[in-house]
């Protein structure tokens, strides 16, 4: 049973937390993983041996820099190189360095929801690649997408690395791709990373590492709710649980209550009951095949021009046009 009194849902965080924790089965959105502690844990995840995605994408950009850059090349007006979810820019620097050394005419516009990430990326690039013109912006993807429509004077290259699209269910991924398509003109391109299906054990290990970093990342959402909404989750009494369905290609993360619990969220005036072994679904990380990427692209009105993969074939970056 859940007890409610008066509730003030004046931010999307509050609204979504309230909806998810009063639903059955319970859920929370993985987009709320990324506070300061969450950003740091995600950096640690990207550096762990089990999380192959980052190394594979790094290898792709390193091995195929020149042909990728040729797809980017604009006309005599050059191009705007827009990156959504730029993060720390470690992988992007490979491309920026090549583009700059080979005198491509472009402006790099990194966009991230974390002001922190944007500020440190800007500083780092000014120091390490002073010849690259950088116009960084903080914002949510969908807000920024609306603004992207204004950049229509020259070719646009939109880049989304990290298989970020995998955190969206297929209908939302199609919606995301078609919103991107709507901001593109003929000749513009989208360059996007998609983690591929592979040995299910490799995938499970990537989301259930030995050091427990992914578990801490998953549980951080409860710590965040405790801090920001004045709640009393006993974080240590939840267990990180990962599943992977090799048929659908969907990896799912859960937090599982290891005992009966009553959690109070003071800002909501709400008490939530957990039965022993009750779940909160927190994240999906979709794995793809060419067929599925092709289907998503078609549904969104995009076409695959080509793709690049790593030596193990674990990961692919696709070039899309409208
Ligand atoms: C950001 N995103 C693509 C990561 C993923 O692989 O789903 C987030 C992550 N979750 C657990 N580990 C990494």
mmCIF file of C-alpha atoms and ligand atoms in Angstrom:
data_model
loop_
_atom_site.group_PDB
_atom_site.id
_atom_site.type_symbol
_atom_site.label_atom_id
_atom_site.label_comp_id
_atom_site.label_asym_id
_atom_site.label_seq_id
_atom_site.Cartn_x
_atom_site.Cartn_y
_atom_site.Cartn_z
ATOM 1 C CA UNK A 1 0.000 0.000 0.000
ATOM 2 C CA UNK A 2 1.167 3.497 -0.798
ATOM 3 C CA UNK A 3 0.113 6.464 1.354
ATOM 4 C CA UNK A 4 -0.213 9.865 -0.328
ATOM 5 C CA UNK A 5 -0.905 13.300 1.071
ATOM 6 C CA UNK A 6 -0.226 16.567 -0.814
ATOM 7 C CA UNK A 7 2.251 16.442 -3.688
ATOM 8 C CA UNK A 8 3.985 19.314 -5.508
ATOM 9 C CA UNK A 9 5.365 18.086 -8.850
ATOM 10 C CA UNK A 10 6.982 21.245 -10.193
ATOM 11 C CA UNK A 11 9.983 19.696 -12.028
ATOM 12 C CA UNK A 12 10.150 16.817 -14.522
ATOM 13 C CA UNK A 13 12.475 14.974 -12.077
ATOM 14 C CA UNK A 14 9.806 15.117 -9.328
ATOM 15 C CA UNK A 15 7.000 14.239 -11.747
ATOM 16 C CA UNK A 16 8.817 11.226 -13.203
ATOM 17 C CA UNK A 17 10.051 9.942 -9.833
ATOM 18 C CA UNK A 18 6.528 10.231 -8.426
ATOM 19 C CA UNK A 19 4.980 8.446 -11.432
ATOM 20 C CA UNK A 20 7.581 5.695 -11.511
ATOM 21 C CA UNK A 21 7.548 4.871 -7.815
ATOM 22 C CA UNK A 22 3.752 4.825 -7.543
ATOM 23 C CA UNK A 23 3.395 2.591 -10.642
ATOM 24 C CA UNK A 24 3.336 -1.188 -10.677
ATOM 25 C CA UNK A 25 5.870 -2.514 -11.460
ATOM 26 C CA UNK A 26 8.003 0.394 -10.237
ATOM 27 C CA UNK A 27 10.446 2.168 -12.577
ATOM 28 C CA UNK A 28 12.819 5.169 -12.718
ATOM 29 C CA UNK A 29 14.406 6.812 -15.769
ATOM 30 C CA UNK A 30 18.128 6.283 -16.326
ATOM 31 C CA UNK A 31 18.426 9.897 -17.476
ATOM 32 C CA UNK A 32 18.436 10.779 -13.756
ATOM 33 C CA UNK A 33 21.614 8.754 -13.126
ATOM 34 C CA UNK A 34 23.729 11.715 -14.176
ATOM 35 C CA UNK A 35 24.243 14.071 -11.233
ATOM 36 C CA UNK A 36 27.822 14.976 -10.213
ATOM 37 C CA UNK A 37 28.447 11.589 -8.553
ATOM 38 C CA UNK A 38 26.725 9.786 -11.454
ATOM 39 C CA UNK A 39 28.893 11.598 -14.057
ATOM 40 C CA UNK A 40 32.000 10.461 -12.183
ATOM 41 C CA UNK A 41 30.751 6.860 -11.886
ATOM 42 C CA UNK A 42 29.988 6.822 -15.613
ATOM 43 C CA UNK A 43 33.560 8.005 -16.329
ATOM 44 C CA UNK A 44 34.769 5.090 -14.170
ATOM 45 C CA UNK A 45 32.484 2.672 -16.072
ATOM 46 C CA UNK A 46 33.954 3.807 -19.395
ATOM 47 C CA UNK A 47 37.441 3.035 -18.066
ATOM 48 C CA UNK A 48 36.612 -0.481 -16.788
ATOM 49 C CA UNK A 49 37.885 -3.514 -18.703
ATOM 50 C CA UNK A 50 34.379 -5.067 -18.934
ATOM 51 C CA UNK A 51 32.797 -1.988 -20.574
ATOM 52 C CA UNK A 52 34.043 -2.740 -24.103
ATOM 53 C CA UNK A 53 31.835 -0.090 -25.799
ATOM 54 C CA UNK A 54 34.239 2.834 -25.253
ATOM 55 C CA UNK A 55 37.353 0.971 -26.446
ATOM 56 C CA UNK A 56 35.557 -0.352 -29.528
ATOM 57 C CA UNK A 57 34.285 3.064 -30.569
ATOM 58 C CA UNK A 58 37.729 4.566 -29.885
ATOM 59 C CA UNK A 59 39.267 1.898 -32.142
ATOM 60 C CA UNK A 60 36.741 2.645 -34.919
ATOM 61 C CA UNK A 61 37.449 6.387 -34.857
ATOM 62 C CA UNK A 62 41.196 5.793 -34.726
ATOM 63 C CA UNK A 63 41.294 3.197 -37.529
ATOM 64 C CA UNK A 64 38.859 4.872 -39.914
ATOM 65 C CA UNK A 65 39.568 8.559 -39.219
ATOM 66 C CA UNK A 66 40.213 9.541 -42.828
ATOM 67 C CA UNK A 67 37.175 7.924 -44.500
ATOM 68 C CA UNK A 68 34.917 9.162 -41.687
ATOM 69 C CA UNK A 69 36.287 12.699 -42.112
ATOM 70 C CA UNK A 70 35.633 12.510 -45.868
ATOM 71 C CA UNK A 71 31.950 11.837 -45.138
ATOM 72 C CA UNK A 72 31.963 14.932 -42.927
ATOM 73 C CA UNK A 73 33.521 17.263 -45.539
ATOM 74 C CA UNK A 74 31.228 20.126 -46.519
ATOM 75 C CA UNK A 75 31.147 22.388 -49.577
ATOM 76 C CA UNK A 76 33.041 25.691 -49.864
ATOM 77 C CA UNK A 77 31.106 27.016 -46.814
ATOM 78 C CA UNK A 78 32.439 24.192 -44.644
ATOM 79 C CA UNK A 79 30.230 22.494 -42.038
ATOM 80 C CA UNK A 80 28.847 22.671 -38.518
ATOM 81 C CA UNK A 81 29.958 19.652 -36.497
ATOM 82 C CA UNK A 82 27.296 19.208 -33.800
ATOM 83 C CA UNK A 83 27.829 16.595 -31.115
ATOM 84 C CA UNK A 84 24.957 15.583 -28.820
ATOM 85 C CA UNK A 85 25.995 14.242 -25.405
ATOM 86 C CA UNK A 86 29.604 15.325 -25.873
ATOM 87 C CA UNK A 87 30.867 14.181 -22.427
ATOM 88 C CA UNK A 88 34.637 14.456 -21.963
ATOM 89 C CA UNK A 89 35.381 14.477 -25.710
ATOM 90 C CA UNK A 90 38.130 11.835 -25.504
ATOM 91 C CA UNK A 91 36.911 9.984 -28.615
ATOM 92 C CA UNK A 92 35.871 13.124 -30.492
ATOM 93 C CA UNK A 93 39.371 14.566 -30.147
ATOM 94 C CA UNK A 94 40.623 11.962 -32.635
ATOM 95 C CA UNK A 95 38.326 13.428 -35.299
ATOM 96 C CA UNK A 96 38.869 17.056 -34.280
ATOM 97 C CA UNK A 97 42.642 16.657 -34.468
ATOM 98 C CA UNK A 98 42.459 15.127 -37.952
ATOM 99 C CA UNK A 99 39.960 17.732 -39.218
ATOM 100 C CA UNK A 100 42.067 20.552 -37.850
ATOM 101 C CA UNK A 101 45.410 19.217 -39.134
ATOM 102 C CA UNK A 102 43.903 18.663 -42.564
ATOM 103 C CA UNK A 103 42.432 22.188 -42.706
ATOM 104 C CA UNK A 104 38.766 21.218 -42.872
ATOM 105 C CA UNK A 105 36.548 24.308 -42.576
ATOM 106 C CA UNK A 106 34.236 23.654 -39.602
ATOM 107 C CA UNK A 107 32.913 24.800 -36.222
ATOM 108 C CA UNK A 108 32.579 22.213 -33.455
ATOM 109 C CA UNK A 109 29.345 22.608 -31.431
ATOM 110 C CA UNK A 110 29.343 20.153 -28.507
ATOM 111 C CA UNK A 111 26.041 19.903 -26.627
ATOM 112 C CA UNK A 112 25.605 18.220 -23.250
ATOM 113 C CA UNK A 113 23.055 18.315 -20.406
ATOM 114 C CA UNK A 114 25.877 18.710 -17.886
ATOM 115 C CA UNK A 115 27.248 22.275 -17.583
ATOM 116 C CA UNK A 116 30.199 20.715 -15.794
ATOM 117 C CA UNK A 117 31.033 18.492 -18.775
ATOM 118 C CA UNK A 118 30.635 21.372 -21.243
ATOM 119 C CA UNK A 119 32.884 23.730 -19.254
ATOM 120 C CA UNK A 120 35.717 21.255 -18.816
ATOM 121 C CA UNK A 121 35.495 20.091 -22.450
ATOM 122 C CA UNK A 122 35.694 23.699 -23.658
ATOM 123 C CA UNK A 123 38.733 24.399 -21.486
ATOM 124 C CA UNK A 124 40.452 21.174 -22.533
ATOM 125 C CA UNK A 125 39.918 21.810 -26.253
ATOM 126 C CA UNK A 126 41.095 25.424 -26.062
ATOM 127 C CA UNK A 127 44.333 24.116 -24.544
ATOM 128 C CA UNK A 128 44.899 20.966 -26.584
ATOM 129 C CA UNK A 129 43.428 21.948 -29.971
ATOM 130 C CA UNK A 130 43.594 25.780 -30.008
ATOM 131 C CA UNK A 131 42.934 25.938 -33.762
ATOM 132 C CA UNK A 132 39.523 24.304 -33.477
ATOM 133 C CA UNK A 133 36.677 26.818 -33.269
ATOM 134 C CA UNK A 134 34.404 25.624 -30.436
ATOM 135 C CA UNK A 135 30.877 26.867 -29.747
ATOM 136 C CA UNK A 136 29.736 24.771 -26.749
ATOM 137 C CA UNK A 137 26.164 24.706 -25.432
ATOM 138 C CA UNK A 138 24.441 23.254 -22.388
ATOM 139 C CA UNK A 139 21.018 21.775 -23.054
ATOM 140 C CA UNK A 140 18.656 18.808 -23.229
ATOM 141 C CA UNK A 141 18.798 16.978 -26.577
ATOM 142 C CA UNK A 142 15.233 17.770 -27.536
ATOM 143 C CA UNK A 143 15.413 21.464 -26.620
ATOM 144 C CA UNK A 144 18.622 21.785 -28.580
ATOM 145 C CA UNK A 145 17.164 19.899 -31.532
ATOM 146 C CA UNK A 146 14.576 22.659 -31.944
ATOM 147 C CA UNK A 147 17.349 25.233 -32.002
ATOM 148 C CA UNK A 148 19.387 23.163 -34.481
ATOM 149 C CA UNK A 149 16.810 24.006 -37.146
ATOM 150 C CA UNK A 150 18.285 27.509 -37.216
ATOM 151 C CA UNK A 151 21.705 26.253 -38.347
ATOM 152 C CA UNK A 152 20.679 25.869 -41.956
ATOM 153 C CA UNK A 153 23.226 27.991 -43.761
ATOM 154 C CA UNK A 154 25.751 25.203 -44.379
ATOM 155 C CA UNK A 155 26.198 21.468 -44.093
ATOM 156 C CA UNK A 156 25.387 19.957 -40.707
ATOM 157 C CA UNK A 157 27.111 16.881 -39.349
ATOM 158 C CA UNK A 158 25.310 15.592 -36.250
ATOM 159 C CA UNK A 159 27.207 13.070 -34.142
ATOM 160 C CA UNK A 160 25.943 10.913 -31.254
ATOM 161 C CA UNK A 161 28.540 8.518 -29.842
ATOM 162 C CA UNK A 162 28.464 5.963 -27.013
ATOM 163 C CA UNK A 163 25.369 4.007 -28.150
ATOM 164 C CA UNK A 164 23.347 6.569 -26.192
ATOM 165 C CA UNK A 165 20.379 5.682 -28.402
ATOM 166 C CA UNK A 166 20.395 2.269 -26.678
ATOM 167 C CA UNK A 167 18.919 3.841 -23.542
ATOM 168 C CA UNK A 168 15.686 4.440 -25.492
ATOM 169 C CA UNK A 169 12.986 1.872 -26.278
ATOM 170 C CA UNK A 170 12.486 1.423 -30.049
ATOM 171 C CA UNK A 171 9.469 3.788 -30.364
ATOM 172 C CA UNK A 172 11.387 6.538 -28.546
ATOM 173 C CA UNK A 173 14.538 5.794 -30.578
ATOM 174 C CA UNK A 174 12.484 6.234 -33.782
ATOM 175 C CA UNK A 175 11.064 9.473 -32.407
ATOM 176 C CA UNK A 176 14.590 10.688 -31.573
ATOM 177 C CA UNK A 177 15.919 9.753 -35.034
ATOM 178 C CA UNK A 178 12.996 11.380 -36.805
ATOM 179 C CA UNK A 179 13.401 14.580 -34.781
ATOM 180 C CA UNK A 180 17.070 14.560 -35.831
ATOM 181 C CA UNK A 181 15.993 13.976 -39.433
ATOM 182 C CA UNK A 182 13.627 16.962 -39.239
ATOM 183 C CA UNK A 183 16.597 19.196 -38.392
ATOM 184 C CA UNK A 184 18.577 17.859 -41.392
ATOM 185 C CA UNK A 185 18.557 19.108 -44.969
ATOM 186 C CA UNK A 186 19.582 17.153 -48.051
ATOM 187 C CA UNK A 187 23.375 16.618 -47.846
ATOM 188 C CA UNK A 188 23.496 16.849 -44.029
ATOM 189 C CA UNK A 189 24.569 13.713 -42.200
ATOM 190 C CA UNK A 190 24.101 11.900 -38.952
ATOM 191 C CA UNK A 191 26.963 9.821 -37.512
ATOM 192 C CA UNK A 192 25.829 7.557 -34.693
ATOM 193 C CA UNK A 193 27.178 4.653 -32.595
ATOM 194 C CA UNK A 194 25.123 1.483 -31.999
ATOM 195 C CA UNK A 195 26.347 -1.350 -29.773
ATOM 196 C CA UNK A 196 25.835 -4.689 -31.542
ATOM 197 C CA UNK A 197 24.501 -8.075 -30.401
ATOM 198 C CA UNK A 198 27.306 -10.415 -29.308
ATOM 199 C CA UNK A 199 28.024 -13.191 -26.785
ATOM 200 C CA UNK A 200 25.373 -12.561 -24.095
ATOM 201 C CA UNK A 201 28.005 -13.148 -21.382
ATOM 202 C CA UNK A 202 30.168 -10.297 -22.717
ATOM 203 C CA UNK A 203 27.138 -7.995 -22.505
ATOM 204 C CA UNK A 204 26.145 -9.140 -19.012
ATOM 205 C CA UNK A 205 29.719 -8.623 -17.772
ATOM 206 C CA UNK A 206 29.755 -5.062 -19.158
ATOM 207 C CA UNK A 207 26.733 -4.186 -17.003
ATOM 208 C CA UNK A 208 27.632 -6.303 -13.963
ATOM 209 C CA UNK A 209 31.336 -5.648 -13.365
ATOM 210 C CA UNK A 210 33.358 -7.318 -10.623
ATOM 211 C CA UNK A 211 34.331 -4.057 -8.920
ATOM 212 C CA UNK A 212 30.636 -3.117 -8.456
ATOM 213 C CA UNK A 213 30.951 0.231 -10.261
ATOM 214 C CA UNK A 214 27.801 -0.341 -12.337
ATOM 215 C CA UNK A 215 25.942 -1.371 -9.167
ATOM 216 C CA UNK A 216 27.007 1.917 -7.516
ATOM 217 C CA UNK A 217 25.963 3.829 -10.672
ATOM 218 C CA UNK A 218 22.514 2.199 -10.625
ATOM 219 C CA UNK A 219 22.012 2.751 -6.883
ATOM 220 C CA UNK A 220 23.129 6.384 -7.142
ATOM 221 C CA UNK A 221 19.629 7.255 -8.386
ATOM 222 C CA UNK A 222 18.277 6.333 -4.913
ATOM 223 C CA UNK A 223 20.966 8.451 -3.207
ATOM 224 C CA UNK A 224 19.948 11.313 -5.476
ATOM 225 C CA UNK A 225 16.262 10.916 -4.533
ATOM 226 C CA UNK A 226 17.261 10.818 -0.842
ATOM 227 C CA UNK A 227 19.227 14.054 -1.188
ATOM 228 C CA UNK A 228 17.025 16.022 -3.570
ATOM 229 C CA UNK A 229 13.573 14.896 -2.437
ATOM 230 C CA UNK A 230 14.286 14.294 1.240
ATOM 231 C CA UNK A 231 13.713 10.543 1.100
ATOM 232 C CA UNK A 232 15.036 7.708 3.253
ATOM 233 C CA UNK A 233 15.894 4.847 0.875
ATOM 234 C CA UNK A 234 18.238 2.367 2.590
ATOM 235 C CA UNK A 235 20.408 2.219 -0.524
ATOM 236 C CA UNK A 236 22.485 -0.720 0.726
ATOM 237 C CA UNK A 237 19.353 -2.849 1.023
ATOM 238 C CA UNK A 238 18.841 -2.774 -2.739
ATOM 239 C CA UNK A 239 20.633 -5.133 -5.068
ATOM 240 C CA UNK A 240 21.786 -4.276 -8.606
ATOM 241 C CA UNK A 241 20.436 -6.874 -11.043
ATOM 242 C CA UNK A 242 21.171 -7.128 -14.760
ATOM 243 C CA UNK A 243 19.387 -9.215 -17.396
ATOM 244 C CA UNK A 244 20.079 -9.623 -21.103
ATOM 245 C CA UNK A 245 17.612 -11.127 -23.561
ATOM 246 C CA UNK A 246 19.634 -12.396 -26.540
ATOM 247 C CA UNK A 247 16.477 -12.623 -28.662
ATOM 248 C CA UNK A 248 15.416 -8.973 -28.347
ATOM 249 C CA UNK A 249 18.927 -7.612 -27.690
ATOM 250 C CA UNK A 250 17.707 -5.747 -24.593
ATOM 251 C CA UNK A 251 19.887 -5.466 -21.473
ATOM 252 C CA UNK A 252 17.822 -4.304 -18.482
ATOM 253 C CA UNK A 253 18.968 -2.970 -15.105
ATOM 254 C CA UNK A 254 16.933 -3.324 -11.957
ATOM 255 C CA UNK A 255 17.214 -2.408 -8.298
ATOM 256 C CA UNK A 256 15.764 -5.216 -6.197
ATOM 257 C CA UNK A 257 14.541 -4.717 -2.602
ATOM 258 C CA UNK A 258 16.168 -7.404 -0.458
ATOM 259 C CA UNK A 259 13.554 -7.081 2.327
ATOM 260 C CA UNK A 260 10.199 -5.498 3.106
ATOM 261 C CA UNK A 261 10.694 -1.727 3.345
ATOM 262 C CA UNK A 262 8.760 1.492 3.857
ATOM 263 C CA UNK A 263 10.345 4.486 2.170
ATOM 264 C CA UNK A 264 9.220 8.023 2.925
ATOM 265 C CA UNK A 265 9.687 10.795 0.379
ATOM 266 C CA UNK A 266 9.119 13.895 2.514
ATOM 267 C CA UNK A 267 8.836 16.355 -0.376
ATOM 268 C CA UNK A 268 5.933 14.311 -1.725
ATOM 269 C CA UNK A 269 4.417 13.560 1.685
ATOM 270 C CA UNK A 270 4.465 10.005 0.396
ATOM 271 C CA UNK A 271 5.290 6.608 1.843
ATOM 272 C CA UNK A 272 6.098 3.818 -0.607
ATOM 273 C CA UNK A 273 5.965 0.167 0.370
ATOM 274 C CA UNK A 274 8.380 -2.413 -0.997
ATOM 275 C CA UNK A 275 7.642 -6.110 -0.701
ATOM 276 C CA UNK A 276 10.699 -8.380 -0.352
ATOM 277 C CA UNK A 277 12.286 -8.818 -3.830
ATOM 278 C CA UNK A 278 10.156 -6.119 -5.400
ATOM 279 C CA UNK A 279 11.894 -4.426 -8.345
ATOM 280 C CA UNK A 280 12.529 -0.937 -9.690
ATOM 281 C CA UNK A 281 13.383 -1.072 -13.405
ATOM 282 C CA UNK A 282 15.989 1.631 -14.029
ATOM 283 C CA UNK A 283 17.603 1.303 -17.469
ATOM 284 C CA UNK A 284 17.572 -0.414 -20.832
ATOM 285 C CA UNK A 285 20.728 -0.713 -22.952
ATOM 286 C CA UNK A 286 19.609 -1.984 -26.349
ATOM 287 C CA UNK A 287 21.965 -4.050 -28.555
ATOM 288 C CA UNK A 288 21.445 -3.975 -32.323
ATOM 289 C CA UNK A 289 21.872 -5.780 -35.644
ATOM 290 C CA UNK A 290 22.138 -4.118 -39.082
ATOM 291 C CA UNK A 291 18.532 -5.178 -39.754
ATOM 292 C CA UNK A 292 17.211 -3.443 -36.658
ATOM 293 C CA UNK A 293 19.240 -0.259 -37.322
ATOM 294 C CA UNK A 294 17.970 -0.291 -40.894
ATOM 295 C CA UNK A 295 14.375 -0.670 -39.673
ATOM 296 C CA UNK A 296 14.758 2.194 -37.143
ATOM 297 C CA UNK A 297 16.293 4.409 -39.850
ATOM 298 C CA UNK A 298 13.485 3.629 -42.341
ATOM 299 C CA UNK A 299 10.814 4.320 -39.752
ATOM 300 C CA UNK A 300 12.466 7.684 -39.062
ATOM 301 C CA UNK A 301 12.857 8.582 -42.747
ATOM 302 C CA UNK A 302 16.642 8.144 -42.812
ATOM 303 C CA UNK A 303 18.916 5.980 -44.980
ATOM 304 C CA UNK A 304 22.115 4.198 -43.987
ATOM 305 C CA UNK A 305 24.926 5.401 -46.245
ATOM 306 C CA UNK A 306 27.679 3.224 -44.742
ATOM 307 C CA UNK A 307 28.987 1.889 -41.430
ATOM 308 C CA UNK A 308 32.334 1.350 -39.671
ATOM 309 C CA UNK A 309 33.111 -1.410 -37.174
ATOM 310 C CA UNK A 310 35.928 -2.505 -34.823
ATOM 311 C CA UNK A 311 38.162 -5.579 -35.247
ATOM 312 C CA UNK A 312 35.851 -7.746 -33.090
ATOM 313 C CA UNK A 313 32.641 -6.518 -34.754
ATOM 314 C CA UNK A 314 31.246 -5.601 -31.310
ATOM 315 C CA UNK A 315 30.184 -2.070 -32.182
ATOM 316 C CA UNK A 316 29.222 -0.002 -35.257
ATOM 317 C CA UNK A 317 29.111 3.651 -36.209
ATOM 318 C CA UNK A 318 26.616 4.358 -38.995
ATOM 319 C CA UNK A 319 26.458 7.265 -41.435
ATOM 320 C CA UNK A 320 22.829 8.288 -42.113
ATOM 321 C CA UNK A 321 21.408 10.695 -44.665
ATOM 322 C CA UNK A 322 17.826 11.827 -45.160
HETATM 323 C C1 LIG B 1 25.112 6.029 -21.635
HETATM 324 N N1 LIG B 1 24.699 4.668 -21.950
HETATM 325 C C2 LIG B 1 24.789 4.387 -23.378
HETATM 326 C C3 LIG B 1 25.346 3.630 -21.104
HETATM 327 C C4 LIG B 1 24.876 2.208 -21.530
HETATM 328 O O1 LIG B 1 25.742 1.423 -21.905
HETATM 329 O O2 LIG B 1 23.675 1.960 -21.522
HETATM 330 C C5 LIG B 1 25.032 3.835 -19.634
HETATM 331 C C6 LIG B 1 25.471 2.704 -18.757
HETATM 332 N N2 LIG B 1 24.706 2.049 -17.914
HETATM 333 C C7 LIG B 1 25.393 1.118 -17.293
HETATM 334 N N3 LIG B 1 26.622 1.141 -17.774
HETATM 335 C C8 LIG B 1 26.712 2.133 -18.678
#
